[in-house]
Amino acid sequence: MIKKAKVLVASYTIPEEAIRILRSQFDVRVCEAKKDAILLNIPGVDGLFWSSHLRLDDEILDKAGPQLKAVGVMSAGYDHINTSELQRRGIKLGNTPIVLNDAVADIAVLLCLAASRRIVEARIAIEESRWSFDNGTQWMLGQEISESTVGIVGLGGVGVTIVRRLKGFNVNRFLYTGHGEKPEGATIGAEFVGLDYLLTNSDFVFACVPLTSETENMFNARFFSLMKRTAVFVNVSRGATVNQNDLIAALKENKIFAAGLDVMTPEPLPSDHELLKLPNCVITPHLGSATKKTRENMAILTAKNISNALNGTLMETPVVW
Ligand SMILES: O=C(O)[C@H](O)CO
């Protein structure tokens, strides 16, 4: 009898279809997405389904053993994975880009609108009985997307999808910056510019870069000081791309108009965190890809990546191969 390869799914909340794909070929074990449980269940597995933002460290890889050949992360970002260590150990890695572009772009647009139109602040004003006709015509004024300039830092799949969505908002100019001009920039009518030009000219700045040693802390005091005082900053990438103290200072001193954040440091954010006290900051708890459809597609893609690698073929969306 041929022994089936073993796969550990480190989460109890993976959509059934993904588990079904794995179970149809492999010996599947499921455990809690906690380090203790993972360390207990990982010895001897050939494939690993990693759905949390928990760091996949050397202790876990050592405990797995040398037969571990494939890791599928159920996220587009893989900053919590040491890719060179996986490469060194001959372990293949796949992630889940593309399938989440729509959902993450939706959250980006939602945050942009909520921050620019002061939705959370306005709702709190109602609850605190501060909505009064005495407020006059200049109360709770926001910024408009119509005829604005939108700047995208990092024109990947999410950035492109944000631009496509905002086309319906009568935006005047789309700018983007990054390592170089991209063919999709021309397709969507976005102009490639330098970072400083983008910051000084944009009314809305979207952070869509992956977290790397190059992008860590890139949204800092200098960055915010170049933005317009009326501009809105939206982050759907990773919290660590932002120097959060600098952002808090910029929001407090009204150096920028507002921020909309789906990602921050730390996550989960403590309920008494300073960011939550800022009236001009709208926060969602890392919900970018959190729709039923997208999470299901991400889980299925992760299962297929693991299955492909264990069957000796290229993952659908490989990072290390
Ligand atoms: O990297 C990802 O997949 C997103 O941040 C999840 O929401």
GROMACS .gro file of C-alpha atoms and ligand atoms in nm:
model
  328
    1MET     CA    1   0.000   0.000   0.000
    2ILE     CA    2   0.139   0.344  -0.098
    3LYS     CA    3   0.163   0.573   0.200
    4LYS     CA    4  -0.024   0.900   0.155
    5ALA     CA    5   0.164   1.225   0.208
    6LYS     CA    6   0.071   1.403   0.531
    7VAL     CA    7  -0.064   1.758   0.539
    8LEU     CA    8  -0.116   1.970   0.849
    9VAL     CA    9  -0.383   2.239   0.829
   10ALA     CA   10  -0.300   2.483   1.105
   11SER     CA   11  -0.649   2.623   1.158
   12TYR     CA   12  -0.996   2.498   1.246
   13THR     CA   13  -1.165   2.764   1.033
   14ILE     CA   14  -1.067   2.668   0.678
   15PRO     CA   15  -1.356   2.646   0.428
   16GLU     CA   16  -1.467   2.286   0.375
   17GLU     CA   17  -1.395   2.275   0.000
   18ALA     CA   18  -1.024   2.333   0.060
   19ILE     CA   19  -1.010   2.058   0.320
   20ARG     CA   20  -1.196   1.830   0.077
   21ILE     CA   21  -0.933   1.890  -0.195
   22LEU     CA   22  -0.659   1.794   0.047
   23ARG     CA   23  -0.840   1.498   0.203
   24SER     CA   24  -0.905   1.346  -0.141
   25GLN     CA   25  -0.530   1.294  -0.183
   26PHE     CA   26  -0.352   1.324   0.148
   27ASP     CA   27  -0.360   1.220   0.508
   28VAL     CA   28  -0.487   1.547   0.658
   29ARG     CA   29  -0.453   1.655   1.018
   30VAL     CA   30  -0.613   1.978   1.142
   31CYS     CA   31  -0.502   2.170   1.449
   32GLU     CA   32  -0.550   2.504   1.618
   33ALA     CA   33  -0.358   2.802   1.473
   34LYS     CA   34  -0.148   2.828   1.790
   35LYS     CA   35   0.221   2.757   1.817
   36ASP     CA   36   0.187   2.490   2.090
   37ALA     CA   37  -0.071   2.295   1.891
   38ILE     CA   38   0.132   2.328   1.572
   39LEU     CA   39   0.452   2.205   1.740
   40LEU     CA   40   0.260   1.906   1.870
   41ASN     CA   41   0.107   1.813   1.535
   42ILE     CA   42   0.374   1.904   1.282
   43PRO     CA   43   0.635   1.626   1.320
   44GLY     CA   44   0.646   1.414   1.004
   45VAL     CA   45   0.422   1.625   0.777
   46ASP     CA   46   0.502   1.676   0.408
   47GLY     CA   47   0.279   1.976   0.350
   48LEU     CA   48   0.167   2.266   0.567
   49PHE     CA   49  -0.141   2.488   0.527
   50TRP     CA   50  -0.063   2.818   0.701
   51SER     CA   51  -0.353   3.056   0.739
   52SER     CA   52  -0.256   3.283   1.025
   53HIS     CA   53  -0.013   3.572   1.048
   54LEU     CA   54   0.187   3.372   1.302
   55ARG     CA   55   0.559   3.367   1.216
   56LEU     CA   56   0.667   3.038   1.060
   57ASP     CA   57   0.996   3.016   1.247
   58ASP     CA   58   1.292   2.775   1.254
   59GLU     CA   59   1.161   2.597   1.562
   60ILE     CA   60   0.847   2.496   1.373
   61LEU     CA   61   1.042   2.398   1.059
   62ASP     CA   62   1.290   2.193   1.264
   63LYS     CA   63   1.008   2.021   1.446
   64ALA     CA   64   0.840   1.935   1.114
   65GLY     CA   65   1.143   1.742   0.994
   66PRO     CA   66   1.335   1.724   0.665
   67GLN     CA   67   1.047   1.560   0.472
   68LEU     CA   68   0.848   1.890   0.477
   69LYS     CA   69   0.830   1.987   0.110
   70ALA     CA   70   0.547   2.238   0.067
   71VAL     CA   71   0.399   2.533   0.253
   72GLY     CA   72   0.087   2.712   0.136
   73VAL     CA   73   0.013   3.047   0.299
   74MET     CA   74  -0.346   3.167   0.280
   75SER     CA   75  -0.251   3.531   0.224
   76ALA     CA   76  -0.102   3.745  -0.047
   77GLY     CA   77   0.158   3.885   0.193
   78TYR     CA   78   0.430   3.648   0.314
   79ASP     CA   79   0.633   3.882   0.535
   80HIS     CA   80   0.578   3.634   0.822
   81ILE     CA   81   0.766   3.364   0.631
   82ASN     CA   82   1.144   3.343   0.599
   83THR     CA   83   1.157   3.269   0.226
   84SER     CA   84   1.536   3.226   0.208
   85GLU     CA   85   1.520   2.970   0.490
   86LEU     CA   86   1.251   2.776   0.301
   87GLN     CA   87   1.466   2.794  -0.011
   88ARG     CA   88   1.768   2.666   0.183
   89ARG     CA   89   1.565   2.373   0.314
   90GLY     CA   90   1.420   2.292  -0.029
   91ILE     CA   91   1.063   2.371   0.082
   92LYS     CA   92   0.828   2.516  -0.178
   93LEU     CA   93   0.607   2.811  -0.086
   94GLY     CA   94   0.290   2.944  -0.246
   95ASN     CA   95   0.068   3.241  -0.154
   96THR     CA   96  -0.275   3.370  -0.263
   97PRO     CA   97  -0.244   3.686  -0.472
   98ILE     CA   98  -0.501   3.794  -0.735
   99VAL     CA   99  -0.803   3.616  -0.580
  100LEU     CA  100  -0.820   3.885  -0.310
  101ASN     CA  101  -0.770   4.193  -0.529
  102ASP     CA  102  -1.141   4.279  -0.546
  103ALA     CA  103  -1.211   4.239  -0.175
  104VAL     CA  104  -0.901   4.433  -0.065
  105ALA     CA  105  -0.969   4.711  -0.318
  106ASP     CA  106  -1.326   4.734  -0.184
  107ILE     CA  107  -1.195   4.790   0.169
  108ALA     CA  108  -0.946   5.048   0.038
  109VAL     CA  109  -1.225   5.246  -0.130
  110LEU     CA  110  -1.446   5.206   0.176
  111LEU     CA  111  -1.170   5.346   0.401
  112CYS     CA  112  -1.100   5.626   0.158
  113LEU     CA  113  -1.465   5.733   0.155
  114ALA     CA  114  -1.515   5.683   0.529
  115ALA     CA  115  -1.204   5.885   0.617
  116SER     CA  116  -1.262   6.161   0.365
  117ARG     CA  117  -1.630   6.203   0.462
  118ARG     CA  118  -1.559   6.166   0.836
  119ILE     CA  119  -1.809   5.884   0.879
  120VAL     CA  120  -1.692   5.754   1.218
  121GLU     CA  121  -1.644   6.102   1.365
  122ALA     CA  122  -1.990   6.204   1.241
  123ARG     CA  123  -2.157   5.896   1.387
  124ILE     CA  124  -1.992   5.964   1.724
  125ALA     CA  125  -2.116   6.324   1.705
  126ILE     CA  126  -2.475   6.197   1.675
  127GLU     CA  127  -2.430   5.961   1.970
  128GLU     CA  128  -2.289   6.248   2.177
  129SER     CA  129  -2.580   6.479   2.082
  130ARG     CA  130  -2.350   6.717   1.896
  131TRP     CA  131  -2.564   6.714   1.576
  132SER     CA  132  -2.747   7.043   1.587
  133PHE     CA  133  -2.879   7.296   1.335
  134ASP     CA  134  -2.664   7.548   1.523
  135ASN     CA  135  -2.361   7.379   1.369
  136GLY     CA  136  -2.430   7.577   1.052
  137THR     CA  137  -2.318   7.505   0.698
  138GLN     CA  138  -1.951   7.442   0.768
  139TRP     CA  139  -1.991   7.149   1.007
  140MET     CA  140  -1.833   6.810   0.939
  141LEU     CA  141  -1.707   6.901   0.593
  142GLY     CA  142  -1.508   6.639   0.411
  143GLN     CA  143  -1.296   6.599   0.099
  144GLU     CA  144  -1.430   6.497  -0.242
  145ILE     CA  145  -1.288   6.237  -0.476
  146SER     CA  146  -1.445   6.401  -0.778
  147GLU     CA  147  -1.181   6.598  -0.975
  148SER     CA  148  -0.909   6.486  -0.732
  149THR     CA  149  -0.568   6.331  -0.790
  150VAL     CA  150  -0.526   5.977  -0.659
  151GLY     CA  151  -0.179   5.838  -0.587
  152ILE     CA  152  -0.103   5.467  -0.560
  153VAL     CA  153   0.220   5.361  -0.391
  154GLY     CA  154   0.283   5.013  -0.532
  155LEU     CA  155   0.083   4.936  -0.845
  156GLY     CA  156   0.026   4.562  -0.794
  157GLY     CA  157  -0.302   4.378  -0.838
  158VAL     CA  158  -0.469   4.563  -0.551
  159GLY     CA  159  -0.347   4.904  -0.669
  160VAL     CA  160  -0.474   4.842  -1.022
  161THR     CA  161  -0.812   4.725  -0.886
  162ILE     CA  162  -0.845   5.039  -0.670
  163VAL     CA  163  -0.786   5.255  -0.978
  164ARG     CA  164  -1.045   5.061  -1.176
  165ARG     CA  165  -1.300   5.113  -0.899
  166LEU     CA  166  -1.228   5.484  -0.860
  167LYS     CA  167  -1.273   5.544  -1.234
  168GLY     CA  168  -1.643   5.582  -1.159
  169PHE     CA  169  -1.571   5.869  -0.918
  170ASN     CA  170  -1.463   6.123  -1.180
  171VAL     CA  171  -1.101   6.133  -1.064
  172ASN     CA  172  -0.891   6.388  -1.251
  173ARG     CA  173  -0.552   6.209  -1.245
  174PHE     CA  174  -0.419   5.875  -1.131
  175LEU     CA  175  -0.052   5.866  -1.030
  176TYR     CA  176   0.155   5.570  -0.922
  177THR     CA  177   0.505   5.511  -0.798
  178GLY     CA  178   0.726   5.207  -0.746
  179HIS     CA  179   1.042   5.052  -0.884
  180GLY     CA  180   0.958   5.142  -1.241
  181GLU     CA  181   0.691   5.202  -1.499
  182LYS     CA  182   0.447   4.913  -1.545
  183PRO     CA  183   0.252   4.821  -1.862
  184GLU     CA  184  -0.073   4.803  -1.661
  185GLY     CA  185  -0.022   5.172  -1.568
  186ALA     CA  186  -0.084   5.273  -1.929
  187THR     CA  187  -0.377   5.032  -1.957
  188ILE     CA  188  -0.561   5.193  -1.667
  189GLY     CA  189  -0.453   5.548  -1.750
  190ALA     CA  190  -0.222   5.601  -1.451
  191GLU     CA  191   0.097   5.810  -1.477
  192PHE     CA  192   0.426   5.682  -1.337
  193VAL     CA  193   0.590   5.949  -1.117
  194GLY     CA  194   0.851   5.978  -0.842
  195LEU     CA  195   0.737   5.933  -0.480
  196ASP     CA  196   0.779   6.299  -0.384
  197TYR     CA  197   0.583   6.419  -0.686
  198LEU     CA  198   0.305   6.173  -0.600
  199LEU     CA  199   0.292   6.292  -0.238
  200THR     CA  200   0.286   6.663  -0.313
  201ASN     CA  201   0.022   6.627  -0.582
  202SER     CA  202  -0.218   6.361  -0.454
  203ASP     CA  203  -0.541   6.420  -0.265
  204PHE     CA  204  -0.566   6.052  -0.177
  205VAL     CA  205  -0.263   5.830  -0.120
  206PHE     CA  206  -0.308   5.452  -0.114
  207ALA     CA  207  -0.035   5.234   0.037
  208CYS     CA  208  -0.038   4.904  -0.154
  209VAL     CA  209   0.321   4.784  -0.118
  210PRO     CA  210   0.423   4.448   0.026
  211LEU     CA  211   0.618   4.462   0.353
  212THR     CA  212   0.988   4.416   0.282
  213SER     CA  213   1.309   4.555   0.435
  214GLU     CA  214   1.278   4.833   0.178
  215THR     CA  215   0.919   4.931   0.258
  216GLU     CA  216   0.935   4.891   0.638
  217ASN     CA  217   0.868   5.235   0.791
  218MET     CA  218   0.857   5.399   0.449
  219PHE     CA  219   0.543   5.596   0.540
  220ASN     CA  220   0.714   5.822   0.791
  221ALA     CA  221   0.730   6.187   0.904
  222ARG     CA  222   0.898   6.297   0.580
  223PHE     CA  223   0.634   6.118   0.377
  224PHE     CA  224   0.344   6.274   0.570
  225SER     CA  225   0.506   6.620   0.563
  226LEU     CA  226   0.509   6.607   0.182
  227MET     CA  227   0.139   6.521   0.162
  228LYS     CA  228  -0.120   6.797   0.129
  229ARG     CA  229  -0.288   6.907   0.451
  230THR     CA  230  -0.617   6.815   0.285
  231ALA     CA  231  -0.500   6.470   0.176
  232VAL     CA  232  -0.619   6.130   0.296
  233PHE     CA  233  -0.385   5.835   0.356
  234VAL     CA  234  -0.515   5.480   0.317
  235ASN     CA  235  -0.317   5.171   0.415
  236VAL     CA  236  -0.419   4.823   0.301
  237SER     CA  237  -0.068   4.674   0.292
  238ARG     CA  238   0.095   4.601   0.628
  239GLY     CA  239   0.109   4.806   0.948
  240ALA     CA  240   0.487   4.793   0.963
  241THR     CA  241   0.520   4.991   0.639
  242VAL     CA  242   0.407   5.289   0.848
  243ASN     CA  243   0.597   5.466   1.121
  244GLN     CA  244   0.287   5.475   1.336
  245ASN     CA  245   0.412   5.742   1.578
  246ASP     CA  246   0.479   5.969   1.281
  247LEU     CA  247   0.132   5.898   1.143
  248ILE     CA  248  -0.031   5.970   1.480
  249ALA     CA  249   0.161   6.299   1.502
  250ALA     CA  250   0.058   6.394   1.147
  251LEU     CA  251  -0.308   6.323   1.226
  252LYS     CA  252  -0.300   6.505   1.560
  253GLU     CA  253  -0.131   6.812   1.414
  254ASN     CA  254  -0.362   6.801   1.109
  255LYS     CA  255  -0.063   6.775   0.876
  256ILE     CA  256  -0.286   6.546   0.674
  257PHE     CA  257  -0.667   6.546   0.670
  258ALA     CA  258  -0.737   6.186   0.768
  259ALA     CA  259  -0.627   5.825   0.749
  260GLY     CA  260  -0.807   5.498   0.678
  261LEU     CA  261  -0.623   5.192   0.803
  262ASP     CA  262  -0.701   4.825   0.756
  263VAL     CA  263  -0.358   4.730   0.889
  264MET     CA  264  -0.165   4.863   1.185
  265THR     CA  265   0.082   4.774   1.459
  266PRO     CA  266   0.016   4.570   1.660
  267GLU     CA  267  -0.258   4.347   1.532
  268PRO     CA  268  -0.494   4.290   1.705
  269LEU     CA  269  -0.494   4.653   1.815
  270PRO     CA  270  -0.559   4.698   2.190
  271SER     CA  271  -0.899   4.859   2.252
  272ASP     CA  272  -0.740   5.155   2.435
  273HIS     CA  273  -0.487   5.231   2.160
  274GLU     CA  274  -0.414   5.593   2.075
  275LEU     CA  275  -0.508   5.540   1.708
  276LEU     CA  276  -0.866   5.471   1.815
  277LYS     CA  277  -0.888   5.806   1.991
  278LEU     CA  278  -0.810   6.009   1.681
  279PRO     CA  279  -1.126   6.154   1.524
  280ASN     CA  280  -0.960   6.169   1.182
  281CYS     CA  281  -0.858   5.805   1.170
  282VAL     CA  282  -1.087   5.526   1.047
  283ILE     CA  283  -0.983   5.174   1.135
  284THR     CA  284  -1.096   4.828   1.027
  285PRO     CA  285  -0.947   4.514   1.187
  286HIS     CA  286  -0.750   4.377   0.887
  287LEU     CA  287  -1.064   4.286   0.695
  288GLY     CA  288  -0.912   4.333   0.348
  289SER     CA  289  -0.981   3.983   0.219
  290ALA     CA  290  -1.261   3.904   0.465
  291THR     CA  291  -1.553   3.812   0.241
  292LYS     CA  292  -1.697   3.462   0.223
  293LYS     CA  293  -1.617   3.429  -0.146
  294THR     CA  294  -1.261   3.558  -0.126
  295ARG     CA  295  -1.163   3.358   0.182
  296GLU     CA  296  -1.303   3.047   0.013
  297ASN     CA  297  -1.104   3.117  -0.304
  298MET     CA  298  -0.790   3.182  -0.099
  299ALA     CA  299  -0.832   2.855   0.089
  300ILE     CA  300  -0.889   2.657  -0.232
  301LEU     CA  301  -0.585   2.815  -0.397
  302THR     CA  302  -0.373   2.731  -0.091
  303ALA     CA  303  -0.492   2.370  -0.102
  304LYS     CA  304  -0.415   2.350  -0.476
  305ASN     CA  305  -0.069   2.498  -0.423
  306ILE     CA  306   0.014   2.237  -0.161
  307SER     CA  307  -0.137   1.960  -0.370
  308ASN     CA  308   0.056   2.063  -0.683
  309ALA     CA  309   0.386   2.077  -0.495
  310LEU     CA  310   0.335   1.740  -0.329
  311ASN     CA  311   0.241   1.592  -0.668
  312GLY     CA  312   0.561   1.729  -0.821
  313THR     CA  313   0.413   2.010  -1.030
  314LEU     CA  314   0.451   2.387  -1.007
  315MET     CA  315   0.226   2.564  -0.758
  316GLU     CA  316  -0.040   2.787  -0.919
  317THR     CA  317   0.101   3.094  -0.741
  318PRO     CA  318   0.453   3.005  -0.635
  319VAL     CA  319   0.681   3.225  -0.423
  320VAL     CA  320   0.961   2.973  -0.364
  321TRP     CA  321   0.987   2.686  -0.611
  322LIG     O1  322  -0.192   3.954   0.266
  322LIG     C1  323  -0.312   3.930   0.266
  322LIG     O2  324  -0.358   3.828   0.217
  322LIG     C2  325  -0.409   4.027   0.322
  322LIG     O3  326  -0.348   4.117   0.405
  322LIG     C3  327  -0.518   3.952   0.395
  322LIG     O4  328  -0.622   4.037   0.428
   0.00000   0.00000   0.00000
